[in-house]
GROMACS .gro file of C-alpha atoms in nm:
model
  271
    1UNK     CA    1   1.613  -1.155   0.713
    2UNK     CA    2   1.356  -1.013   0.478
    3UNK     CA    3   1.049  -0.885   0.633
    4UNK     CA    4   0.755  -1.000   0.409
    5UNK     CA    5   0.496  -0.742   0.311
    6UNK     CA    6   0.249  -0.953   0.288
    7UNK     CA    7   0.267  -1.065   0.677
    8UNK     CA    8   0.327  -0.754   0.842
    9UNK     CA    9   0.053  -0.750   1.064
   10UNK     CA   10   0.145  -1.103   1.200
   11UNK     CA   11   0.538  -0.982   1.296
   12UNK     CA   12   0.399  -0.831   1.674
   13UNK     CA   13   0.318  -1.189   1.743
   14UNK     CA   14   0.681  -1.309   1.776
   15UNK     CA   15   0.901  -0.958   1.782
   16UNK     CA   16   0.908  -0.605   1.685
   17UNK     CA   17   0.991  -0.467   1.415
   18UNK     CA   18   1.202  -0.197   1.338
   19UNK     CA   19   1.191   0.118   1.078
   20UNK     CA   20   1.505   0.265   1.118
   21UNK     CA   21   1.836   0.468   0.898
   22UNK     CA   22   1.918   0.844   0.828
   23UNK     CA   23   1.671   1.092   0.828
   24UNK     CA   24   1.756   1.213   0.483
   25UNK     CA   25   1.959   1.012   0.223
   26UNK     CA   26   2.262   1.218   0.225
   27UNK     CA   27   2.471   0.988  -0.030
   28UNK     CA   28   2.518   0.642  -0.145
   29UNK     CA   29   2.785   0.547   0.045
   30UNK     CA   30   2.636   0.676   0.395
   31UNK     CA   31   2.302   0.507   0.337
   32UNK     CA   32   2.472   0.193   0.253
   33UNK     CA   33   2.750   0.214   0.562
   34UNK     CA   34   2.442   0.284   0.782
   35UNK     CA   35   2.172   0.018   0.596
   36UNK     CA   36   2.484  -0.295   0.680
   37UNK     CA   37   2.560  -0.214   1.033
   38UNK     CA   38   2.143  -0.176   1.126
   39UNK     CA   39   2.076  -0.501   0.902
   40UNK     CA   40   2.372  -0.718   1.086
   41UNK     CA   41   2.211  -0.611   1.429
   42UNK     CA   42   1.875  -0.703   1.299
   43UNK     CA   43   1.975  -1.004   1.179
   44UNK     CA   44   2.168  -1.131   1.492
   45UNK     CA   45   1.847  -1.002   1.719
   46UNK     CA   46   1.616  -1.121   1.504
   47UNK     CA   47   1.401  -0.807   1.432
   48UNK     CA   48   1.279  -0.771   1.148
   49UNK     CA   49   1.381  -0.413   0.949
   50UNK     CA   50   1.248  -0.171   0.725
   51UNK     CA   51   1.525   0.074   0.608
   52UNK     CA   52   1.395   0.432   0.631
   53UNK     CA   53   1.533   0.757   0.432
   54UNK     CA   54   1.375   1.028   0.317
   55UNK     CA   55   1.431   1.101  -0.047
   56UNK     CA   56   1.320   1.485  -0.017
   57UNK     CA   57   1.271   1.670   0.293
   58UNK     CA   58   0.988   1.928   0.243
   59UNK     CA   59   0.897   1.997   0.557
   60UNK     CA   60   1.158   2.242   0.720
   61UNK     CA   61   1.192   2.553   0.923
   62UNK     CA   62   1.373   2.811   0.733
   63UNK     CA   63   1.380   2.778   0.354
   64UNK     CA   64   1.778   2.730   0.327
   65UNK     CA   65   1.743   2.433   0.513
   66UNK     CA   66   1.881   2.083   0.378
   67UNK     CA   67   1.610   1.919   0.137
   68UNK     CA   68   1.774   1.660  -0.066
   69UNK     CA   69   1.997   1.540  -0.307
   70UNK     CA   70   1.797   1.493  -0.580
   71UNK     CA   71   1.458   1.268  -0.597
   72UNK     CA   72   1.508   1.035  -0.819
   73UNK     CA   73   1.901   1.007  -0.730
   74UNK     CA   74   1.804   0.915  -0.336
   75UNK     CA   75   1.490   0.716  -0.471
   76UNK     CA   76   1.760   0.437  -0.649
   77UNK     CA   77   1.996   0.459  -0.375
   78UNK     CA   78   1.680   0.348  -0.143
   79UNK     CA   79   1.618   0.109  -0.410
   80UNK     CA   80   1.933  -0.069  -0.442
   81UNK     CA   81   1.965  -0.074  -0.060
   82UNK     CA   82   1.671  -0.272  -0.040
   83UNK     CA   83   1.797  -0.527  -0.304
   84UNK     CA   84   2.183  -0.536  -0.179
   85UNK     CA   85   2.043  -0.634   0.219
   86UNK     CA   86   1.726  -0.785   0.089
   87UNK     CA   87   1.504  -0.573   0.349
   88UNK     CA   88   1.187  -0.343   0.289
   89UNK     CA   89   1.203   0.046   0.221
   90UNK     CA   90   1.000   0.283   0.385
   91UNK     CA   91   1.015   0.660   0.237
   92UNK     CA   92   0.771   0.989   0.296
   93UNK     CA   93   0.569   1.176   0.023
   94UNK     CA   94   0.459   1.538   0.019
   95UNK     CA   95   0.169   1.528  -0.271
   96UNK     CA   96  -0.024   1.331  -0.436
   97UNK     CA   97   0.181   1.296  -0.803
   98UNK     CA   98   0.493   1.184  -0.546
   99UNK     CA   99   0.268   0.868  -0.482
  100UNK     CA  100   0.361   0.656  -0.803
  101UNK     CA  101   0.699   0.781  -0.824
  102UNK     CA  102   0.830   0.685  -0.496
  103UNK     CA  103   0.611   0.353  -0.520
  104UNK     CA  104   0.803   0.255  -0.839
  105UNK     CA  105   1.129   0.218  -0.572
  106UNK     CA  106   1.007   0.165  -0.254
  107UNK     CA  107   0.777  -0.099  -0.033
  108UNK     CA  108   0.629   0.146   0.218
  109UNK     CA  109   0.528   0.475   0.167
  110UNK     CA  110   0.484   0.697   0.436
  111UNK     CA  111   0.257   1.012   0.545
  112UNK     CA  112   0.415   1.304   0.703
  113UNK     CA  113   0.217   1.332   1.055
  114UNK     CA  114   0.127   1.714   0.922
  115UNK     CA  115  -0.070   1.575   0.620
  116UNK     CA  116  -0.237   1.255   0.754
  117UNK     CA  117  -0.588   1.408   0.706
  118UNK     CA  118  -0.523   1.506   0.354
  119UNK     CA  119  -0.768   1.279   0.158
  120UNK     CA  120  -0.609   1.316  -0.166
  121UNK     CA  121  -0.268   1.209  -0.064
  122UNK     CA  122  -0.391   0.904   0.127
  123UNK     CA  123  -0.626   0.774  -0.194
  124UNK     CA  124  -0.289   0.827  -0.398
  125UNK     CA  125  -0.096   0.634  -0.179
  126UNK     CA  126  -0.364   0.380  -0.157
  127UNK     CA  127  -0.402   0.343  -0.528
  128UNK     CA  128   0.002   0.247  -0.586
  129UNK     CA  129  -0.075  -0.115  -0.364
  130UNK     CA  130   0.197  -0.025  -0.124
  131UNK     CA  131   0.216  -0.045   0.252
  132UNK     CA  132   0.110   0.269   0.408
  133UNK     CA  133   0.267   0.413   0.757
  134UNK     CA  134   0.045   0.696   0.841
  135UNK     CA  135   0.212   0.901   1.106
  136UNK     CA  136  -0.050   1.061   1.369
  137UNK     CA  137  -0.099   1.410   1.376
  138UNK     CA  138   0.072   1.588   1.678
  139UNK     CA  139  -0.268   1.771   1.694
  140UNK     CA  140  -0.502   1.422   1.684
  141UNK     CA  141  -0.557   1.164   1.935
  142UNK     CA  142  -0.518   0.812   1.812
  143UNK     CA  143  -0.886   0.752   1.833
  144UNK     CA  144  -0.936   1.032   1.565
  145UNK     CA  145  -0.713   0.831   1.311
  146UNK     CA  146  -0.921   0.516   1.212
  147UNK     CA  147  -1.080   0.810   0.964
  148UNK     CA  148  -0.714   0.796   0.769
  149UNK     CA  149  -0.745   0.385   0.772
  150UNK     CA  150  -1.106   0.430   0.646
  151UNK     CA  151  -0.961   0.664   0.355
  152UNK     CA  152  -0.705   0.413   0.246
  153UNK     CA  153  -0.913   0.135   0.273
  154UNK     CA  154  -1.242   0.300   0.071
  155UNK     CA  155  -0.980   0.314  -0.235
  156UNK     CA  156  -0.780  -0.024  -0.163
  157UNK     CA  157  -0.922  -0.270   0.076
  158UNK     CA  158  -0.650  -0.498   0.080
  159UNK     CA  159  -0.396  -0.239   0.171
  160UNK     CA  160  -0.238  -0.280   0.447
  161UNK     CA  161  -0.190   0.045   0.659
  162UNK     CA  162   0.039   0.143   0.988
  163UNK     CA  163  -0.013   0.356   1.250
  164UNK     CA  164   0.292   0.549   1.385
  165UNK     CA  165   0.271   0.789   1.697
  166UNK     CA  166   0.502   1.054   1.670
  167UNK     CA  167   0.388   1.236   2.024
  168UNK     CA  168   0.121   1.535   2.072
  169UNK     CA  169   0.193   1.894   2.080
  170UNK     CA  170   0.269   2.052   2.385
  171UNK     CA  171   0.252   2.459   2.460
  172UNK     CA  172   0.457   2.609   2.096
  173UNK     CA  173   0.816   2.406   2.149
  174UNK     CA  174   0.773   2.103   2.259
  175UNK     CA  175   0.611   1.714   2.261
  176UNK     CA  176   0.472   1.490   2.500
  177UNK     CA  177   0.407   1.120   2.429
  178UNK     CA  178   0.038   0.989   2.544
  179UNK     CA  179   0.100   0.607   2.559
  180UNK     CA  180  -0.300   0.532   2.541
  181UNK     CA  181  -0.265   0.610   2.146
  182UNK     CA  182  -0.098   0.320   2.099
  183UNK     CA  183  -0.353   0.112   2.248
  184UNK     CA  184  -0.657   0.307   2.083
  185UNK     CA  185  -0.507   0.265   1.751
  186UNK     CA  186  -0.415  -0.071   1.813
  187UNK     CA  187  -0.783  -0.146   1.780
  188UNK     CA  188  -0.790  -0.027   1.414
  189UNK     CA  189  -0.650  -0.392   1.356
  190UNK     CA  190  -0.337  -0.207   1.197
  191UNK     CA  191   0.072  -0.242   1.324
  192UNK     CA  192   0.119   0.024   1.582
  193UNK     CA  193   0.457   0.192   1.584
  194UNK     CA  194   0.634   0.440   1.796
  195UNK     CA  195   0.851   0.710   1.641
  196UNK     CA  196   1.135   0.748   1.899
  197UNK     CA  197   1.294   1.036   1.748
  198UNK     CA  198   1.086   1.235   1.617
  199UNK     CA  199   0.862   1.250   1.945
  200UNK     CA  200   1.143   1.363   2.108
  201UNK     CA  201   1.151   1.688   1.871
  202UNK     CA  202   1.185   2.032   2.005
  203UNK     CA  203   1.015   2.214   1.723
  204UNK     CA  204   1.005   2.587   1.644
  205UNK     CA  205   1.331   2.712   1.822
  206UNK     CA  206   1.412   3.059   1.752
  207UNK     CA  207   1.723   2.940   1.557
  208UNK     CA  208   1.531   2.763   1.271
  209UNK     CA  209   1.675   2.441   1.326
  210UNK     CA  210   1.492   2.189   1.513
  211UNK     CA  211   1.606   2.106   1.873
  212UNK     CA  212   1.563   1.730   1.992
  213UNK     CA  213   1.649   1.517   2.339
  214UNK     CA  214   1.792   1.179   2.248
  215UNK     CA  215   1.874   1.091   2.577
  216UNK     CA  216   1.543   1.024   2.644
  217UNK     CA  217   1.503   0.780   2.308
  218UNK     CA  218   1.552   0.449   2.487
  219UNK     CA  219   1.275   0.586   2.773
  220UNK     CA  220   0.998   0.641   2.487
  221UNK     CA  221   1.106   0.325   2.326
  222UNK     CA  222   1.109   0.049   2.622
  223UNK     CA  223   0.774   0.233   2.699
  224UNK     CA  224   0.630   0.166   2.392
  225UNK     CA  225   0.710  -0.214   2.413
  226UNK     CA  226   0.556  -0.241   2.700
  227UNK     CA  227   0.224  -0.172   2.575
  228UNK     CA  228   0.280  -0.362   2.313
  229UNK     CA  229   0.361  -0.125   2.003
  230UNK     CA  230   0.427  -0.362   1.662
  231UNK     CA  231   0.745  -0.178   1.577
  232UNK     CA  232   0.973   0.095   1.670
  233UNK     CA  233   1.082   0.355   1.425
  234UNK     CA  234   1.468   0.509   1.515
  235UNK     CA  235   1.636   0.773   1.321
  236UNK     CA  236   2.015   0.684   1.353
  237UNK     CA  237   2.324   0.861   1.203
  238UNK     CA  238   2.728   0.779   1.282
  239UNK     CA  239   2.772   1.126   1.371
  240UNK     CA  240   2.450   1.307   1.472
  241UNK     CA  241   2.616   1.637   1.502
  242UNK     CA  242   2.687   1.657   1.125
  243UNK     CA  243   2.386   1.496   0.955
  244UNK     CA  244   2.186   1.723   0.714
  245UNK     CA  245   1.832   1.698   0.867
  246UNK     CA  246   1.721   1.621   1.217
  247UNK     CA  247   2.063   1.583   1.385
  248UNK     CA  248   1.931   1.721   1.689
  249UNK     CA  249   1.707   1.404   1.774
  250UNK     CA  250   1.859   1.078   1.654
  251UNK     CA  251   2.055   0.799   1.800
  252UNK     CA  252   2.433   0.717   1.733
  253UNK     CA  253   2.460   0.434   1.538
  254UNK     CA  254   2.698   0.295   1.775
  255UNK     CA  255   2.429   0.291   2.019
  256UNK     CA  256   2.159   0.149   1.834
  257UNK     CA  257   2.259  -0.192   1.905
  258UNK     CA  258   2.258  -0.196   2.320
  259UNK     CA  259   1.915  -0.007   2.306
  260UNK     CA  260   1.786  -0.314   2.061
  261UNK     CA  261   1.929  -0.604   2.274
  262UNK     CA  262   1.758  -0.468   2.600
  263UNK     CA  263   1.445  -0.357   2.439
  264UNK     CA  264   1.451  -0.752   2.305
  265UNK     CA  265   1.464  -0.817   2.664
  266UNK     CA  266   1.180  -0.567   2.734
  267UNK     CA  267   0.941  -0.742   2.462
  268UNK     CA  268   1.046  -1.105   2.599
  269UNK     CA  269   0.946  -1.061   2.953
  270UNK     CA  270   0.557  -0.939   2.880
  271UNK     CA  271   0.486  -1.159   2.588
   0.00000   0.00000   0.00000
């Protein structure tokens, strides 16, 4: 089931959607074992999917952390992912000259929460005609972010942007989700989507490597469909414990499935 572009902001109106695989592309085969068993679920639950992977991760803790295999080597693998299952790609830039490259392989491109007031990188993703997640800020409300919408929209105003709430900072280690975002952005007239993982981050440990609690990953997300987020955004990995980037907070593959049927549930009984 391909989720058309060009509709995305009518999908809330009959389910979810989902943005969901690896953190990082770690390989071709991974990407691809983890891009069929999400599509197959999607497909039998009818939610429409946008495979996820970042092609580079820039943002990390200490500087011998896990960045990549190569751009242009994970930007095909995202691209022939999204041909072999016949679903949408979502990946993140970092700078501005990353816009047009990753736009050349990709359907979506995303802003890192940390640089969704950074004008020039939203006009260069704006310019490329691609969908645009913006991920919140964990230091803005969702009020505050109908200023990135405005900057994507001054350049393109046809593009079509999301909104994705990835919690709020809280004290130097930690994140707490505000549910009223979702709402407030909501009234941008954008998808609003919940990042499940990543709000459940446990930033800045003394170890360098980011902590997480995915226990607490169905919690956020049944929360967030009942107040009537557009999509969901997962992080999931076969083996958490030895991914490359982000282990700490994302969901077993092998449970991805039971959380999806009962959040199904969730979105059926309020609509």
């Amino acid at each position: 089931m391909k989720l058309k572009m060009t509709k995305l902001a009518n999908y809330q109106k009959d389910n979810f959607f989902l943005m969901a695989g690896p953190c990082a592309i770690e390989g071709r085969d991974m990407a691809f074992s983890i891009a069929e068993k999400i599509s197959e679920m999607c497909l039998k639950l009818e939610i429409p999917l946008i495979f996820k992977g970042s092609y580079r991760k820039a943002n990390r803790t200490k500087a011998d952390s896990f960045t990549g295999i190569g751009d242009e080597k994970a930007l095909k693998i995202l691209e022939e992912v999204g041909k072999t299952f016949g679903v949408p790609t979502v990946t993140d830039i970092h700078e501005t000259h990353e816009a047009a490259m990753a736009a050349a392989f990709v359907d979506v491109l995303q802003i890192p929460a940390f640089l969704c007031r950074q004008t020039e990188l939203l006009e260069a993703a704006a310019k490329t005609g691609k969908v645009i997640n913006i991920k919140k800020g964990q230091f803005l409300s969702g009020a505050s972010m109908g200023f990135a919408i405005e900057k994507i929209k001054s350049v393109n105003p046809e593009i079509q942007g999301i909104l994705t709430d990835r919690g709020n900072s809280f004290g130097y280690s930690d994140l707490i989700v505000d549910y009223r975002n979702l709402v407030h952005m909501a009234n941008f007239g954008v998808p609003v989507v919940m990042d499940c993982t990543h709000s459940l981050q446990k930033p800045n440990q003394t170890s360098g490597v980011t902590g997480g609690d995915p226990k607490m990953i169905s919690t956020i997300a049944k929360a967030a469909i009942a107040v009537g987020a557009s999509g969901l955004f997962i992080e999931t990995h076969p083996d958490p414990a030895t991914a490359k980037s982000d282990g700490a907070n994302m969901l077993p593959l092998d449970q991805l499935e039971e959380l999806l049927k009962n959040l199904v549930r969730v979105r059926e009984a309020i609509v």
